[in-house]
mmCIF file of C-alpha atoms and ligand atoms in Angstrom:
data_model
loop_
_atom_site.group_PDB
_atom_site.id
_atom_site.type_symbol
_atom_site.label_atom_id
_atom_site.label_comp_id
_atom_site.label_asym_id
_atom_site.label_seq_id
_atom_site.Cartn_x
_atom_site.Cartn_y
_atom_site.Cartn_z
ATOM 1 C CA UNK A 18 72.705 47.792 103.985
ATOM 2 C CA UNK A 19 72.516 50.232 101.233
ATOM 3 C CA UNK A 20 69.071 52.021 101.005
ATOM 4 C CA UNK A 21 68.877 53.725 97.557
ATOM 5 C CA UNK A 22 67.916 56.984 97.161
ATOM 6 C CA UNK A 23 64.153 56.454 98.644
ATOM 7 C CA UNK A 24 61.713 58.028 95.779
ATOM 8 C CA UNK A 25 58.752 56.412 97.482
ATOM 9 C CA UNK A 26 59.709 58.648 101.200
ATOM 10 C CA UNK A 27 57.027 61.552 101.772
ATOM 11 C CA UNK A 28 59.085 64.746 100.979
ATOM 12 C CA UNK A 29 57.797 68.102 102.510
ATOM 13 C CA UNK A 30 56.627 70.004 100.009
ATOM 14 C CA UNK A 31 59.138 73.082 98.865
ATOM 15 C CA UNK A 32 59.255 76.059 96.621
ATOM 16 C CA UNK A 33 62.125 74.229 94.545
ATOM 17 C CA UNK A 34 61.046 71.653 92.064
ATOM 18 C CA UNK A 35 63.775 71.775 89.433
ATOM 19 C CA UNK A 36 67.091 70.313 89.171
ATOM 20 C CA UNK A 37 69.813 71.005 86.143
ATOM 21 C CA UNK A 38 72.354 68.205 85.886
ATOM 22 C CA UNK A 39 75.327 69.770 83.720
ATOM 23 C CA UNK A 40 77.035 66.437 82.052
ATOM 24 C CA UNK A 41 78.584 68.386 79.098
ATOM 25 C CA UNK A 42 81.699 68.528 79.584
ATOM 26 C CA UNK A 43 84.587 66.706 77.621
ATOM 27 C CA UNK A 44 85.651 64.356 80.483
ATOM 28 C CA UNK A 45 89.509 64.709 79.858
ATOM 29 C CA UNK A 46 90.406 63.438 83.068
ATOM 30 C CA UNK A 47 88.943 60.104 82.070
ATOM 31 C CA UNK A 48 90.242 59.426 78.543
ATOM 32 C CA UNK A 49 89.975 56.888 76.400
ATOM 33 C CA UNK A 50 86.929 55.374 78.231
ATOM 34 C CA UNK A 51 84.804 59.065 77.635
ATOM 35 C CA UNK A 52 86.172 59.514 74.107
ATOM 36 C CA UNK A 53 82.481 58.492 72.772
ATOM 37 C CA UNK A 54 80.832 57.873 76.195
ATOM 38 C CA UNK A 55 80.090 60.570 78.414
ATOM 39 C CA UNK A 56 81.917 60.473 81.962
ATOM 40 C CA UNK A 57 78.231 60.125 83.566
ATOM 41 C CA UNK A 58 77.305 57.479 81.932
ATOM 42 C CA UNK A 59 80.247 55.069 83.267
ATOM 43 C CA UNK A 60 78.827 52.139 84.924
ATOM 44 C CA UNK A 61 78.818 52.651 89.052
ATOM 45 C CA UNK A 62 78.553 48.762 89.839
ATOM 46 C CA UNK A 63 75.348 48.316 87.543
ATOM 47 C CA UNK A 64 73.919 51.671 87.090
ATOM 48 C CA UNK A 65 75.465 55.186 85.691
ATOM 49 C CA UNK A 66 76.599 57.691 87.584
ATOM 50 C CA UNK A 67 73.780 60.066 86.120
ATOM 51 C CA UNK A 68 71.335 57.659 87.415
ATOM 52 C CA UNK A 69 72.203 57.879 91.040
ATOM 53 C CA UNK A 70 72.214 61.906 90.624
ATOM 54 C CA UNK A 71 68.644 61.765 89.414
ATOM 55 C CA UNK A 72 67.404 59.340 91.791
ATOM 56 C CA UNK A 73 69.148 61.625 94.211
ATOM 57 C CA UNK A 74 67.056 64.330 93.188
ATOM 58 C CA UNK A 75 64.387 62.542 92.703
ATOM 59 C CA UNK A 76 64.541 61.590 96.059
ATOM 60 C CA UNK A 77 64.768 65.088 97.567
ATOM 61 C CA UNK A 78 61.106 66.003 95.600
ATOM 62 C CA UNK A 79 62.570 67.445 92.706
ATOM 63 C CA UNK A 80 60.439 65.918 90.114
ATOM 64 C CA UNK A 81 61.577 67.866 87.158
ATOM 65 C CA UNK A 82 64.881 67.364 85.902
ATOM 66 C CA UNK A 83 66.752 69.372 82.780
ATOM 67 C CA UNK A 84 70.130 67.186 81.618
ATOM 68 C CA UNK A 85 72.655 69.761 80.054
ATOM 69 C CA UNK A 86 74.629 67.161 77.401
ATOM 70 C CA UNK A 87 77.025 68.390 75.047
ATOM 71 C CA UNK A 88 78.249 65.684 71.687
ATOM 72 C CA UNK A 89 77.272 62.330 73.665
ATOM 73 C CA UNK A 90 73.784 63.521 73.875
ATOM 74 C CA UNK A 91 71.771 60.209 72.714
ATOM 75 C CA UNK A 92 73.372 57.796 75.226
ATOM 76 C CA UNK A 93 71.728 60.136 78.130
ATOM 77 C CA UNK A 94 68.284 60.505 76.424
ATOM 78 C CA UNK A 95 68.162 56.894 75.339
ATOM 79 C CA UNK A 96 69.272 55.433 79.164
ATOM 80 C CA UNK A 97 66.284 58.257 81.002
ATOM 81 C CA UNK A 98 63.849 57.101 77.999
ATOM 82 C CA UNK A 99 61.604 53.612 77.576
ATOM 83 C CA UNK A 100 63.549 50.863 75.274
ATOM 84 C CA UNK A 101 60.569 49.071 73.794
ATOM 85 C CA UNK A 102 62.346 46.394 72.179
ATOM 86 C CA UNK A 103 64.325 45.596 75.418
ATOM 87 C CA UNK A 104 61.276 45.763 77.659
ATOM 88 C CA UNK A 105 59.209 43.470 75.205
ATOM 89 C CA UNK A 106 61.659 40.931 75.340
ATOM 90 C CA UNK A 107 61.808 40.886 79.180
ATOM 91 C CA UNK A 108 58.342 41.366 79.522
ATOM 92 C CA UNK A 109 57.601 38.070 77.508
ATOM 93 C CA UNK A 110 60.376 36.459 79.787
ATOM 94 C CA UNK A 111 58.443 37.805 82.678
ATOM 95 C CA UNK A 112 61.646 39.034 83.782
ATOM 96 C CA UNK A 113 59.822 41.385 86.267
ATOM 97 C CA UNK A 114 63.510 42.116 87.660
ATOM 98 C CA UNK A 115 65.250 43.385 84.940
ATOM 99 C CA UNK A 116 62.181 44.866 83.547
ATOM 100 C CA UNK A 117 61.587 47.458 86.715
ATOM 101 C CA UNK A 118 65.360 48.029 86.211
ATOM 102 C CA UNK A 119 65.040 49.246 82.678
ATOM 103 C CA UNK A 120 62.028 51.334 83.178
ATOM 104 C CA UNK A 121 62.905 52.735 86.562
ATOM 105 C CA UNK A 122 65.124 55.514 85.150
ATOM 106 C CA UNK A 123 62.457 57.106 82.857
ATOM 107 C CA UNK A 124 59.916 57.006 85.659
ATOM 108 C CA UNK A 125 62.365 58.701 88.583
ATOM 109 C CA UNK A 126 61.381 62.174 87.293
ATOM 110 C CA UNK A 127 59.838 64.636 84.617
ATOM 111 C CA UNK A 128 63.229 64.350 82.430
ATOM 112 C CA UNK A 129 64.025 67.299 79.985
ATOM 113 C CA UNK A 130 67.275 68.261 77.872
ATOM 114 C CA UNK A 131 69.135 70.688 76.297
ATOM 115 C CA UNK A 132 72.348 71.090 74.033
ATOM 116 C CA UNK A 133 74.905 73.139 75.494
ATOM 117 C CA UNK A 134 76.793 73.338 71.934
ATOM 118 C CA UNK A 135 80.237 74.214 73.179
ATOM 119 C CA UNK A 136 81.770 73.367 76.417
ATOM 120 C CA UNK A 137 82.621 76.571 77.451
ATOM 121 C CA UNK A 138 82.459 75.831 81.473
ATOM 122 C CA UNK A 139 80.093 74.784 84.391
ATOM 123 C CA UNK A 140 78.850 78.162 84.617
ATOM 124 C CA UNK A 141 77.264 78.405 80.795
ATOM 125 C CA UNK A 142 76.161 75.068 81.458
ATOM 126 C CA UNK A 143 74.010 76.565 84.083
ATOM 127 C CA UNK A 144 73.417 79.354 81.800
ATOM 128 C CA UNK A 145 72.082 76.896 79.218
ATOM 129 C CA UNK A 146 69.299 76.013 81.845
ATOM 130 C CA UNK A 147 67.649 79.781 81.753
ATOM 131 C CA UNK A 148 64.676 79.304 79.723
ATOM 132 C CA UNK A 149 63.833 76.205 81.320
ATOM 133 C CA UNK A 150 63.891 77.133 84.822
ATOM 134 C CA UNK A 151 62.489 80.186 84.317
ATOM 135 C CA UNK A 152 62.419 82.772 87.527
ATOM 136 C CA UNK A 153 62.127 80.206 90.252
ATOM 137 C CA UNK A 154 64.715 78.402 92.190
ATOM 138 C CA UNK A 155 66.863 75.330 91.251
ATOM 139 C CA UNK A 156 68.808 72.848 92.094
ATOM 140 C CA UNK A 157 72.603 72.226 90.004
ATOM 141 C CA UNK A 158 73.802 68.464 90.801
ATOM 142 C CA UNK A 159 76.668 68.083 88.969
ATOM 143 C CA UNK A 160 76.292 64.580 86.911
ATOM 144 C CA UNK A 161 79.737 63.097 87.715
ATOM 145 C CA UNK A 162 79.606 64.019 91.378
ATOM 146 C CA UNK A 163 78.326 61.196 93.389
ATOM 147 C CA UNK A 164 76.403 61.675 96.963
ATOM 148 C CA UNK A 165 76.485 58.623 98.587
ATOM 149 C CA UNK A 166 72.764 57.331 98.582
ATOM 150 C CA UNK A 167 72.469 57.139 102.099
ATOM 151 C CA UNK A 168 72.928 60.816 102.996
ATOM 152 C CA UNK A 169 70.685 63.895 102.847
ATOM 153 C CA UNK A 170 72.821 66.919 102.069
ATOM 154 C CA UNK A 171 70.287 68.181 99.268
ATOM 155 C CA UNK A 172 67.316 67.701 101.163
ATOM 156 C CA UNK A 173 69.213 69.480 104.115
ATOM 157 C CA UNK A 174 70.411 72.713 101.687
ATOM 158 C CA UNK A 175 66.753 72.963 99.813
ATOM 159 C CA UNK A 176 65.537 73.379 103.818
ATOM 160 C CA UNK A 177 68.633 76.295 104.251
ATOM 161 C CA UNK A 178 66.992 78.040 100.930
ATOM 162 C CA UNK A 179 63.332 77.840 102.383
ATOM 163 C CA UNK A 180 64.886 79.422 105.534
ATOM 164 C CA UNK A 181 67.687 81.915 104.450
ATOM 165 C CA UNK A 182 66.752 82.260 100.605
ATOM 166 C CA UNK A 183 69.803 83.492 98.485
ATOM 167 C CA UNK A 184 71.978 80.473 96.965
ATOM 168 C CA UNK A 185 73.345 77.437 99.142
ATOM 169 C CA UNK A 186 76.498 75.468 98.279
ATOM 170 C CA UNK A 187 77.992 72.322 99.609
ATOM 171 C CA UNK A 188 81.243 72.470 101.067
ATOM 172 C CA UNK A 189 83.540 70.051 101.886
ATOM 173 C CA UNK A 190 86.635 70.204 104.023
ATOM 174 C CA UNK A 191 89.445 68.635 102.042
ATOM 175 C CA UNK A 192 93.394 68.737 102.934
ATOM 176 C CA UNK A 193 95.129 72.181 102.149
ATOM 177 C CA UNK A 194 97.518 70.232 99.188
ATOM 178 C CA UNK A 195 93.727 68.971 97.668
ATOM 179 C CA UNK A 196 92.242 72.431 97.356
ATOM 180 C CA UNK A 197 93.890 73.474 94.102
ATOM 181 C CA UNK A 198 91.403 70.974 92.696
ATOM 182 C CA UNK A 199 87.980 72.943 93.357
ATOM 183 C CA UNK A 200 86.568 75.974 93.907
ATOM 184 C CA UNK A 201 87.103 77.453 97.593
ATOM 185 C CA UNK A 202 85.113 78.915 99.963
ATOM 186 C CA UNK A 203 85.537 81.904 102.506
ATOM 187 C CA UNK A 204 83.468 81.651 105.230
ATOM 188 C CA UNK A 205 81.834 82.920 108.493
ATOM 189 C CA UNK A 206 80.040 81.092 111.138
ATOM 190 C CA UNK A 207 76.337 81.334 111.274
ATOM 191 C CA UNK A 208 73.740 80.280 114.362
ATOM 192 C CA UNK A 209 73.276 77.286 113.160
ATOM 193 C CA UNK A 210 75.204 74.003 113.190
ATOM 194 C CA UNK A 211 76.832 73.315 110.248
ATOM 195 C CA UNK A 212 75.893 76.057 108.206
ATOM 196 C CA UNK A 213 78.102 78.829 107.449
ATOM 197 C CA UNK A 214 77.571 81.813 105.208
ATOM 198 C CA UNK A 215 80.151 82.112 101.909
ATOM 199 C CA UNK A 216 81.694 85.929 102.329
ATOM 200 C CA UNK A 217 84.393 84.993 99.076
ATOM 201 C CA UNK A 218 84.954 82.259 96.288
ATOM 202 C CA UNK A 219 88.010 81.386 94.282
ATOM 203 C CA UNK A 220 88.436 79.000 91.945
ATOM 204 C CA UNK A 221 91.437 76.096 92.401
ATOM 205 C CA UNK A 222 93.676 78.256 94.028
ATOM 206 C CA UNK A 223 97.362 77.157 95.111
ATOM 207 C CA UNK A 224 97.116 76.340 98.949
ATOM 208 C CA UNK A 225 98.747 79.527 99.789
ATOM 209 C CA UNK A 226 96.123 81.877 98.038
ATOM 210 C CA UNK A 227 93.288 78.827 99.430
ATOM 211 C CA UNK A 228 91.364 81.517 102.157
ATOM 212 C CA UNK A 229 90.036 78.016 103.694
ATOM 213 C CA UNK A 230 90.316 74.174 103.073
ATOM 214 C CA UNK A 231 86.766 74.409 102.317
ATOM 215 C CA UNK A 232 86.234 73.296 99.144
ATOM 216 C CA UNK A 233 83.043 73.878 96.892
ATOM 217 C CA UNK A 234 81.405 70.259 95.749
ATOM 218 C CA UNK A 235 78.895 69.431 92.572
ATOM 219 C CA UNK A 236 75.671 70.473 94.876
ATOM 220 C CA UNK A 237 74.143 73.710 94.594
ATOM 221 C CA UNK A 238 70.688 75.214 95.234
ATOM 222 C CA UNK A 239 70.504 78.717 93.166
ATOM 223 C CA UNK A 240 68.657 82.126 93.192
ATOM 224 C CA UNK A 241 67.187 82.631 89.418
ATOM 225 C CA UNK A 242 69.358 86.047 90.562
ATOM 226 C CA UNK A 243 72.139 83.830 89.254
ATOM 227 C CA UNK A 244 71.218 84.111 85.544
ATOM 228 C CA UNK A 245 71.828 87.653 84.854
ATOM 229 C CA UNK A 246 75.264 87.180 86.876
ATOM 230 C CA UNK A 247 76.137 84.470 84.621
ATOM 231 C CA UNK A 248 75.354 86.539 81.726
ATOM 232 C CA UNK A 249 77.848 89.119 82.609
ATOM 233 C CA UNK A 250 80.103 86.715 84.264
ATOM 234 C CA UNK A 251 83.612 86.790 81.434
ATOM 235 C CA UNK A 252 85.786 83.553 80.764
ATOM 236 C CA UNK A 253 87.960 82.723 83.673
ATOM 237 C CA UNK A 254 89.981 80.113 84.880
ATOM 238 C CA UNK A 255 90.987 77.594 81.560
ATOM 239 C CA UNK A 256 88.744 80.326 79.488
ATOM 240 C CA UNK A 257 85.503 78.922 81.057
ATOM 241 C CA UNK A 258 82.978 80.313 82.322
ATOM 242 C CA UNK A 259 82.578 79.488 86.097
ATOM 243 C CA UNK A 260 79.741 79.151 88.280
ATOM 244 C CA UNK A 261 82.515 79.861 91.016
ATOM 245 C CA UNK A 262 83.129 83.231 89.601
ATOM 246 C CA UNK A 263 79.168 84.151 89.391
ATOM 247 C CA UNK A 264 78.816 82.868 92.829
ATOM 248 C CA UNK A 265 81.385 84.844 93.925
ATOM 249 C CA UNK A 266 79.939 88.389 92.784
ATOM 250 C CA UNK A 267 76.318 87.226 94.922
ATOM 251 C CA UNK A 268 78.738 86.694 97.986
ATOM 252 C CA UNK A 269 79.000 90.589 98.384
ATOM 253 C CA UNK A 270 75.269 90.930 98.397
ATOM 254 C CA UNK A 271 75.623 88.275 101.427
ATOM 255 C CA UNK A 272 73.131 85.830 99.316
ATOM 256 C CA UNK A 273 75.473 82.497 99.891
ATOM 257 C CA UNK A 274 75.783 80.072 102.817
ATOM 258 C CA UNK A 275 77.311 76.718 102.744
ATOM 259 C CA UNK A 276 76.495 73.468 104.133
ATOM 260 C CA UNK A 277 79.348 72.010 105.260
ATOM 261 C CA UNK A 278 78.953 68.195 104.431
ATOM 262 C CA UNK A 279 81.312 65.473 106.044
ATOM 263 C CA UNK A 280 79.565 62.224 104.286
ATOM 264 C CA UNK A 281 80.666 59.768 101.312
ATOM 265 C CA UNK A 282 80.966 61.642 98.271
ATOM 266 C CA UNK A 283 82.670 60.294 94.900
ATOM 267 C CA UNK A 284 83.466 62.392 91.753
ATOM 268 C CA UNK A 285 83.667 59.659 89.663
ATOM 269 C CA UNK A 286 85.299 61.936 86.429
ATOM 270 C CA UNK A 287 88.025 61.389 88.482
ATOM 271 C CA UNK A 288 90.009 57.485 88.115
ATOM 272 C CA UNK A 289 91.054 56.668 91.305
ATOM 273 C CA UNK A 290 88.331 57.950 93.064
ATOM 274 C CA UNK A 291 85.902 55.868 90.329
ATOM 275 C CA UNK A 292 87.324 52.575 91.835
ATOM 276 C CA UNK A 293 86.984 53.619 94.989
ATOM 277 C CA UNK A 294 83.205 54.839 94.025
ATOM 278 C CA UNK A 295 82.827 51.575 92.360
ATOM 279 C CA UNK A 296 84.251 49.207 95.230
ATOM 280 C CA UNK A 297 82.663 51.009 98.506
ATOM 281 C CA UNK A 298 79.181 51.238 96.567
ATOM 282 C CA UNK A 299 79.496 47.214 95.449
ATOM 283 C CA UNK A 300 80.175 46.499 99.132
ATOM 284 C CA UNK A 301 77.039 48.185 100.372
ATOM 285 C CA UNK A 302 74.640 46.175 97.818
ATOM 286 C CA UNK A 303 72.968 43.454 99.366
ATOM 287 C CA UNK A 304 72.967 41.089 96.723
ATOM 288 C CA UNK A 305 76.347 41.704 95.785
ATOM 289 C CA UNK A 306 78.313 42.934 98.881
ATOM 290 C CA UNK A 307 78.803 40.079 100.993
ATOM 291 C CA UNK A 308 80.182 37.610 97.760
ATOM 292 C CA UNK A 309 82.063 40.682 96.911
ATOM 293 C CA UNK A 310 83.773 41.785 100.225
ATOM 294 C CA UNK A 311 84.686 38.307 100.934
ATOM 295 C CA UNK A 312 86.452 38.384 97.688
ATOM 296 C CA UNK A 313 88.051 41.433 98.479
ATOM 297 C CA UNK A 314 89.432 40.917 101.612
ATOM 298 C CA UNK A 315 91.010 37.622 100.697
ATOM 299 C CA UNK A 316 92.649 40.089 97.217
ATOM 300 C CA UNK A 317 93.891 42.779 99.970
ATOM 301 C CA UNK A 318 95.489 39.559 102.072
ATOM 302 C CA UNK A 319 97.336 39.004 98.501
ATOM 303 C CA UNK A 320 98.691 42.413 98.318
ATOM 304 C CA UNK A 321 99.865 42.678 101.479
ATOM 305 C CA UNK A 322 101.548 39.520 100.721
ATOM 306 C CA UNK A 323 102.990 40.817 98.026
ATOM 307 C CA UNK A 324 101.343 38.246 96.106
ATOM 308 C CA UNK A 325 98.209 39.849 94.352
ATOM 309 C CA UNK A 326 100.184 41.721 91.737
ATOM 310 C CA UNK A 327 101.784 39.387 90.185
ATOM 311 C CA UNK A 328 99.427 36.560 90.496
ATOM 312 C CA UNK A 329 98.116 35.074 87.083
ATOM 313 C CA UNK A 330 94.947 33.597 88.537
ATOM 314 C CA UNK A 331 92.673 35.815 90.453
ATOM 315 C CA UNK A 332 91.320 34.861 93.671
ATOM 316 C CA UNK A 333 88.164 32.389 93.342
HETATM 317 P P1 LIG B 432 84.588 69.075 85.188
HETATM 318 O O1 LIG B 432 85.186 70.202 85.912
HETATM 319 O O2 LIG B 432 84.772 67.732 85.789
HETATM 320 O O3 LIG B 432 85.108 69.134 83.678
HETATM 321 O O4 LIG B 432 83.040 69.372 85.051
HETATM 322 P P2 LIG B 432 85.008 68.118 82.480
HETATM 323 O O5 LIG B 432 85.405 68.860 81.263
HETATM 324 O O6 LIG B 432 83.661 67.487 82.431
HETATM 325 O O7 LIG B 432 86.051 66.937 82.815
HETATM 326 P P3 LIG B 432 87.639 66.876 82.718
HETATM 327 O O8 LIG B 432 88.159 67.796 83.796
HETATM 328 O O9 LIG B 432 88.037 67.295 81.323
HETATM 329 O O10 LIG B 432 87.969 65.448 82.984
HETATM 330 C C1 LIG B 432 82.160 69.302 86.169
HETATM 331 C C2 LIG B 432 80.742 69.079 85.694
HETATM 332 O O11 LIG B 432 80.326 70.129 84.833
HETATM 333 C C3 LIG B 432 79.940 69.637 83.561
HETATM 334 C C4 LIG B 432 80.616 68.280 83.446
HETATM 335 O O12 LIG B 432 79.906 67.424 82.566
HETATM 336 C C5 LIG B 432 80.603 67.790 84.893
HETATM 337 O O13 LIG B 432 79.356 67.207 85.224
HETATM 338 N N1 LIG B 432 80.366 70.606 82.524
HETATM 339 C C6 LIG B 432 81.630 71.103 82.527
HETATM 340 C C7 LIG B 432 79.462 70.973 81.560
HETATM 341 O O14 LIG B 432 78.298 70.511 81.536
HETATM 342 N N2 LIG B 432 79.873 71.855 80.605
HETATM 343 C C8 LIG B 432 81.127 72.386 80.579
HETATM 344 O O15 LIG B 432 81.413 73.196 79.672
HETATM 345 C C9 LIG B 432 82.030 71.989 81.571
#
């Protein structure tokens, strides 16, 4: 059974209460759908994909969250703010259900946002953020980048700041012919399981110049130290400034490890892996899941048929 991102589970307290969720940028990958809705706000069974990355941090104790939008702004303030009209109507339905489900984003954290006027990359996304996290450090969850709800890996890289300090990424080991896709990580091994500290960054290499098959994923945990590299960071790869490339100038100071994650994660900018996001998450849900995979399996027994494609009437 799927267990959601538990807000109501005792955290121990931490020096990191912020989170910045970049969701600014033009969502190419996914046109039409994202030519007037933003890529995070595409439904993940019945929820955006924002929504899981706040209850995510939410869920790790961060309890104030800053949304970097870009031209699609109102559709993220309106989903994280009360809808009066909508809740009045449910309310005199006694709809208690639906009710907790529309107010339940606005009440997951402290929710802030900001503008980033031009998409100029990830890393003046970040920059964007300055003002508002001020000199302490914060979390980056990247707002199309899906953690599956039932694993930890923020909660276990906010513990690998409180102990090492510095910045900690999540890194993921993908296949070498994948790695041209994200940002790459060098790395040594550290004393701990797991953990590994970053000694070079590059971003979407060709799997020749790849110095690992580690690739860098849309969780981060940053040193304020960030912001002035950032600042003197120039365009790079596709004229954007990248977080990669700021990240990459701490590594010589030795300020980066990596947690190497091996769990469910979904970037759901990304088509196929949206279905798959969509299907695996719908399976999970206990009021959907078991209709669902019964469904599914029969439409699989169709394919391998050779039936399912051409069928005009779906499966009951
Ligand atoms: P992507 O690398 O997926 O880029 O951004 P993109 O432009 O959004 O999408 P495609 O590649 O054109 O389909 C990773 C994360 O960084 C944010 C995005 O919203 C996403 O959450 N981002 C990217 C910004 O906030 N601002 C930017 O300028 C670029």
């Amino acid at each position: 059974m799927i267990v959601p991102h538990a807000t109501d589970t005792p955290v121990p307290a931490r020096t990191v209460r912020k989170a910045v969720v970049p969701a600014a940028g033009l969502g190419t990958r996914f046109l039409p759908a994202t030519k007037a809705t933003p890529k995070e706000m595409l439904p993940v069974v019945d929820k955006p994909a924002i929504q899981y990355v706040v209850e995510e941090a939410a869920a790790a104790g961060l309890d104030d969250v800053l949304m970097v939008t870009g031209r699609h702004k109102r559709a993220i303030e309106d989903h994280f703010d009360n809808a009066f009209e909508l809740e009045q109507v449910l309310a005199a339905k006694g709809d208690a259900v639906r009710l907790d489900a529309v107010r339940d984003p606005a009440r997951l954290a402290d929710i802030h946002h900001i503008r980033q006027g031009e998409p100029l990359g990830l890393g003046h996304a970040v920059l964007c953020a300055r003002r508002h996290v001020g000199d302490q450090p914060f979390a980056v969850l990247l707002g199309d980048d899906l953690i599956d709800p039932r694993e930890t890996l923020l909660s276990t890289m906010l513990d690998v700041r409180e102990r090492h300090g510095g910045n900690v990424i999540a890194l993921m080991e993908v296949a070498r012919e994948q790695i041209h896709r994200y940002g790459c990580a060098a790395v040594e091994a550290t004393e701990e399981d797991g953990v590994v500290r970053v000694t070079g960054l590059v971003e979407k290499p060709s799997p020749e110049d790849a110095p690992s098959a580690y690739a860098v994923i849309g969780r981060y945990v940053l040193d304020p130290a960030v912001f002035d590299v950032l600042e003197r960071t120039p365009p790079g790869r596709g004229g954007e400034i990248q977080l990669t490339d700021a990240l990459q100038t701490l590594t010589v100071d030795g300020t980066v490890h990596g947690v190497v994650f091996d769990g469910l994660r979904y970037d759901t900018g990304d088509k196929a892996d949206y279905l798959r996001t969509v299907v695996r998450l719908a399976c999970a849900r206990p009021d959907l899941g078991p209709e669902f995979t019964d469904w599914l399996k029969g439409f699989v027994a169709e394919l391998e048929s050779g039936e399912g494609v051409v069928r005009r009437r779906p499966a009951a």
